[in-house]
Short mmCIF file of C-alpha atoms and ligand atoms in Angstrom, two decimals:
data_model
loop_
_atom_site.label_atom_id
_atom_site.label_comp_id
_atom_site.label_asym_id
_atom_site.label_seq_id
_atom_site.Cartn_x
_atom_site.Cartn_y
_atom_site.Cartn_z
CA MET A 1 34.14 57.62 -18.12
CA MET A 2 37.69 56.20 -18.33
CA LEU A 3 38.46 53.15 -18.17
CA HIS A 4 41.43 50.90 -17.87
CA ILE A 5 41.56 47.52 -19.22
CA GLU A 6 44.90 45.59 -18.15
CA GLN A 7 46.37 42.74 -20.04
CA VAL A 8 44.63 43.12 -23.58
CA LEU A 9 48.20 42.13 -25.28
CA THR A 10 50.65 39.66 -23.57
CA LYS A 11 54.23 40.78 -22.52
CA GLN A 12 54.90 38.44 -25.68
CA GLN A 13 52.17 40.37 -27.90
CA VAL A 14 53.95 43.54 -27.74
CA ALA A 15 57.08 41.73 -28.43
CA GLN A 16 55.94 40.80 -31.56
CA CYS A 17 54.53 44.54 -32.29
CA ARG A 18 57.66 45.81 -31.47
CA GLN A 19 59.65 44.19 -33.51
CA VAL A 20 57.32 44.82 -36.93
CA ILE A 21 57.41 48.17 -36.21
CA ASP A 22 60.36 49.74 -34.92
CA ALA A 23 61.15 47.93 -38.52
CA ALA A 24 58.97 50.48 -40.21
CA GLU A 25 59.71 54.25 -41.81
CA TRP A 26 57.67 56.43 -40.20
CA ILE A 27 56.23 59.90 -41.03
CA ASP A 28 56.22 63.33 -39.30
CA GLY A 29 52.69 62.79 -37.00
CA ASN A 30 50.23 65.57 -38.94
CA VAL A 31 49.08 63.42 -41.72
CA THR A 32 46.23 62.21 -39.27
CA ALA A 33 45.84 65.89 -37.59
CA GLY A 34 42.69 68.05 -37.92
CA GLN A 35 43.38 71.94 -39.03
CA GLN A 36 43.79 72.61 -34.91
CA SER A 37 45.19 70.01 -34.24
CA ALA A 38 47.96 70.36 -36.52
CA LEU A 39 49.06 73.50 -34.42
CA ALA A 40 49.77 71.15 -31.22
CA LYS A 41 51.11 67.99 -32.95
CA ARG A 42 54.80 66.91 -32.92
CA ASN A 43 55.53 62.79 -33.29
CA MET A 44 56.51 60.48 -35.73
CA GLN A 45 53.23 58.22 -37.10
CA LEU A 46 52.78 55.05 -39.18
CA PRO A 47 51.97 55.40 -42.07
CA GLU A 48 47.74 54.99 -42.43
CA GLY A 49 47.35 51.44 -44.04
CA SER A 50 51.21 50.58 -45.04
CA PRO A 51 52.09 46.95 -44.90
CA ALA A 52 53.34 47.18 -40.86
CA ALA A 53 50.03 49.14 -39.27
CA ARG A 54 48.02 46.43 -41.34
CA GLN A 55 49.95 43.24 -39.78
CA THR A 56 50.10 44.88 -36.13
CA GLY A 57 46.89 46.19 -35.93
CA GLU A 58 45.63 42.95 -37.31
CA ILE A 59 46.72 41.54 -33.73
CA ILE A 60 45.66 44.05 -31.94
CA LEU A 61 41.40 44.06 -33.02
CA ASP A 62 41.66 40.08 -32.28
CA ALA A 63 42.68 40.68 -28.70
CA LEU A 64 39.65 42.91 -28.18
CA GLU A 65 37.47 40.45 -29.79
CA ARG A 66 38.21 38.33 -27.10
CA CYS A 67 38.64 41.20 -24.44
CA PRO A 68 35.09 40.91 -22.52
CA ARG A 69 36.13 44.03 -20.04
CA PHE A 70 37.03 45.88 -23.79
CA VAL A 71 33.22 45.30 -25.33
CA SER A 72 31.05 45.57 -22.34
CA ALA A 73 32.76 48.39 -21.85
CA ALA A 74 32.95 50.15 -25.59
CA LEU A 75 30.23 48.33 -27.29
CA PRO A 76 31.68 48.32 -30.14
CA LEU A 77 29.86 48.60 -33.63
CA LYS A 78 33.02 49.79 -36.20
CA VAL A 79 36.47 49.92 -34.94
CA PHE A 80 39.28 51.97 -36.89
CA PRO A 81 42.03 50.65 -38.08
CA PRO A 82 45.36 50.75 -35.03
CA LEU A 83 47.77 53.74 -36.03
CA PHE A 84 50.65 53.32 -34.25
CA ASN A 85 52.84 57.13 -32.85
CA ARG A 86 55.34 57.80 -31.03
CA TYR A 87 56.80 60.25 -29.08
CA ALA A 88 61.40 60.80 -28.37
CA GLY A 89 63.82 63.88 -28.23
CA GLY A 90 61.05 66.59 -26.69
CA GLN A 91 57.87 65.52 -28.57
CA SER A 92 54.11 66.29 -26.68
CA PHE A 93 50.62 66.24 -28.22
CA GLY A 94 49.39 69.44 -27.10
CA ILE A 95 45.60 69.56 -25.64
CA HIS A 96 42.57 68.92 -28.43
CA VAL A 97 39.65 67.08 -29.03
CA ASP A 98 39.82 64.22 -31.18
CA ASN A 99 37.70 65.07 -34.85
CA ALA A 100 33.89 63.88 -34.73
CA ILE A 101 34.08 61.91 -37.67
CA ARG A 102 37.44 59.36 -39.33
CA ALA A 103 37.38 58.57 -42.57
CA TYR A 104 40.38 55.80 -43.44
CA THR A 105 42.55 56.58 -46.21
CA GLY A 106 42.17 55.78 -49.33
CA GLY A 107 39.82 53.42 -48.44
CA ASN A 108 35.49 53.93 -47.94
CA PHE A 109 35.85 53.47 -44.05
CA ARG A 110 34.07 55.80 -41.69
CA ILE A 111 33.21 56.09 -38.49
CA ARG A 112 32.41 58.95 -36.01
CA THR A 113 34.47 58.82 -33.28
CA ASP A 114 32.74 57.71 -29.44
CA LEU A 115 35.56 56.69 -27.62
CA SER A 116 39.53 57.10 -28.29
CA CYS A 117 42.13 54.95 -27.02
CA THR A 118 45.39 54.34 -26.35
CA LEU A 119 47.38 50.84 -25.96
CA PHE A 120 50.93 51.94 -24.44
CA LEU A 121 53.29 49.82 -26.63
CA ALA A 122 56.87 50.78 -23.99
CA GLU A 123 57.22 50.50 -20.71
CA PRO A 124 56.81 52.87 -18.30
CA GLU A 125 59.94 52.83 -17.69
CA GLU A 126 61.17 53.30 -20.69
CA TYR A 127 60.61 56.79 -20.92
CA ASP A 128 60.02 60.40 -19.14
CA GLY A 129 56.78 62.14 -19.79
CA GLY A 130 54.04 60.54 -21.78
CA GLU A 131 51.14 60.65 -19.85
CA LEU A 132 48.05 60.94 -21.03
CA ILE A 133 45.92 63.44 -19.37
CA VAL A 134 41.89 64.11 -19.99
CA GLU A 135 40.32 66.45 -18.58
CA ASP A 136 36.96 66.10 -17.63
CA THR A 137 34.28 67.71 -15.72
CA TYR A 138 35.94 65.86 -12.39
CA GLY A 139 39.47 66.88 -13.39
CA GLU A 140 42.32 66.01 -14.76
CA HIS A 141 42.72 61.86 -15.50
CA ARG A 142 46.57 60.73 -15.59
CA ALA A 143 47.62 57.30 -18.06
CA LYS A 144 50.44 55.99 -17.93
CA LEU A 145 50.35 52.37 -18.64
CA PRO A 146 52.18 49.60 -18.61
CA ALA A 147 52.84 48.03 -22.36
CA GLY A 148 50.04 45.89 -22.65
CA ASP A 149 47.29 48.04 -21.50
CA MET A 150 45.10 49.78 -22.60
CA VAL A 151 43.14 53.23 -21.89
CA LEU A 152 39.14 54.15 -23.39
CA TYR A 153 37.70 57.95 -22.94
CA PRO A 154 35.29 59.39 -24.28
CA SER A 155 36.30 61.58 -27.81
CA THR A 156 34.72 64.19 -26.32
CA SER A 157 37.46 64.73 -24.19
CA LEU A 158 40.03 67.46 -24.39
CA HIS A 159 42.90 66.04 -23.46
CA ARG A 160 46.98 65.61 -24.64
CA VAL A 161 49.97 64.38 -24.09
CA THR A 162 53.00 65.52 -22.44
CA GLU A 163 56.34 66.52 -23.79
CA VAL A 164 58.56 63.27 -22.99
CA THR A 165 62.34 63.71 -22.48
CA ARG A 166 63.41 60.87 -22.07
CA GLY A 167 63.27 57.70 -24.71
CA ALA A 168 60.81 57.21 -26.51
CA ARG A 169 56.76 56.45 -25.77
CA VAL A 170 55.06 54.21 -28.06
CA ALA A 171 51.96 53.80 -28.98
CA SER A 172 48.56 52.43 -30.87
CA PHE A 173 45.74 54.79 -31.18
CA PHE A 174 42.78 54.40 -32.16
CA TRP A 175 38.89 55.04 -31.82
CA LEU A 176 35.34 53.00 -32.90
CA GLN A 177 31.86 53.88 -33.07
CA SER A 178 30.11 51.92 -30.65
CA MET A 179 26.56 50.21 -30.29
CA VAL A 180 25.54 53.31 -27.63
CA ARG A 181 26.41 56.59 -29.25
CA ASP A 182 25.11 57.79 -25.44
CA ASP A 183 28.20 58.35 -22.49
CA GLY A 184 26.09 58.15 -19.72
CA GLN A 185 24.11 55.77 -21.17
CA ARG A 186 26.92 53.43 -22.40
CA THR A 187 28.60 53.78 -18.69
CA LEU A 188 25.57 52.40 -16.87
CA LEU A 189 25.39 50.05 -19.20
CA PHE A 190 28.87 48.51 -18.36
CA GLN A 191 28.46 49.17 -14.79
CA LEU A 192 24.73 46.67 -14.45
CA ASP A 193 27.04 43.92 -16.16
CA THR A 194 29.82 44.24 -14.39
CA THR A 195 27.15 43.38 -10.78
CA ILE A 196 25.47 41.05 -12.97
CA GLN A 197 28.81 39.54 -13.62
CA GLN A 198 29.89 39.87 -10.31
CA LEU A 199 25.92 38.40 -8.68
CA ALA A 200 26.49 35.85 -11.29
CA ALA A 201 30.35 34.25 -10.10
CA GLU A 202 28.40 33.96 -6.29
CA LYS A 203 24.64 32.78 -7.14
CA GLY A 204 25.33 31.13 -10.55
CA HIS A 205 23.66 31.51 -14.10
CA LYS A 206 20.38 30.29 -13.34
CA ASP A 207 19.76 32.61 -10.37
CA ALA A 208 16.15 33.85 -10.33
CA ALA A 209 17.44 37.97 -10.26
CA VAL A 210 20.81 37.21 -12.31
CA VAL A 211 17.80 36.01 -14.91
CA GLN A 212 15.97 39.12 -14.14
CA LEU A 213 18.80 41.69 -13.72
CA THR A 214 20.21 40.89 -17.13
CA GLY A 215 16.93 40.29 -18.95
CA ILE A 216 16.76 44.35 -17.69
CA TYR A 217 20.47 44.60 -19.74
CA HIS A 218 18.94 43.01 -22.66
CA ASN A 219 15.93 45.50 -22.60
CA LEU A 220 17.79 48.89 -22.04
CA LEU A 221 20.97 47.32 -24.97
CA ARG A 222 18.19 46.97 -27.55
CA ARG A 223 15.98 50.43 -26.63
CA TRP A 224 19.66 52.48 -27.23
CA ALA A 225 21.46 50.01 -30.02
CA ASP A 226 21.88 49.99 -32.62
CA SER A 227 23.45 48.03 -34.26
NI1 LIG B 301 43.75 63.70 -30.21
#
């Protein structure tokens, strides 16, 4: 499932993030690429663990914890510290798949990448190109979202970023390991939770069907989740 999550960051938070990262020193993006993707990748990145990346990453992680739609869709177990990239002057990232296991440079933190996240930090009008294109069995899906919005997609997907021909595309990207490894199971849980929330809004949380369905949700989660 590919999911658009609106307004993870407010415009004010986006401005705050941009102020910090725009003033920082950027390096060649190939530092985080695997062998195959290094051939396809042309962009700039903030060094992993740099003060600007840490400070801005904290803002993003705090915002995600307070975003019910993200928590419901991702069921996060471990979230990789957010990284930041910038594409300009014809830069792009050709078709690739993200590495299955990601270790954080200089730390003992390691995750299995179940979901890939891109949080847009530039408005779509600020640049031409720079679309994220994700391929699955239903074809190609495109994302170029307002600043502060995020897209979540299975890390198993082939994906690419088209050439930026005007302006600069600035974004945060990271991965997470979900409590529910299987994308199909995770999608069902998200759909069930969303339906329960809609029903509860109509009938109230004490409604007998809402209580029953909530029980089923938790029993499925208990069956499928690792914590
Ligand atoms: Ni990628």
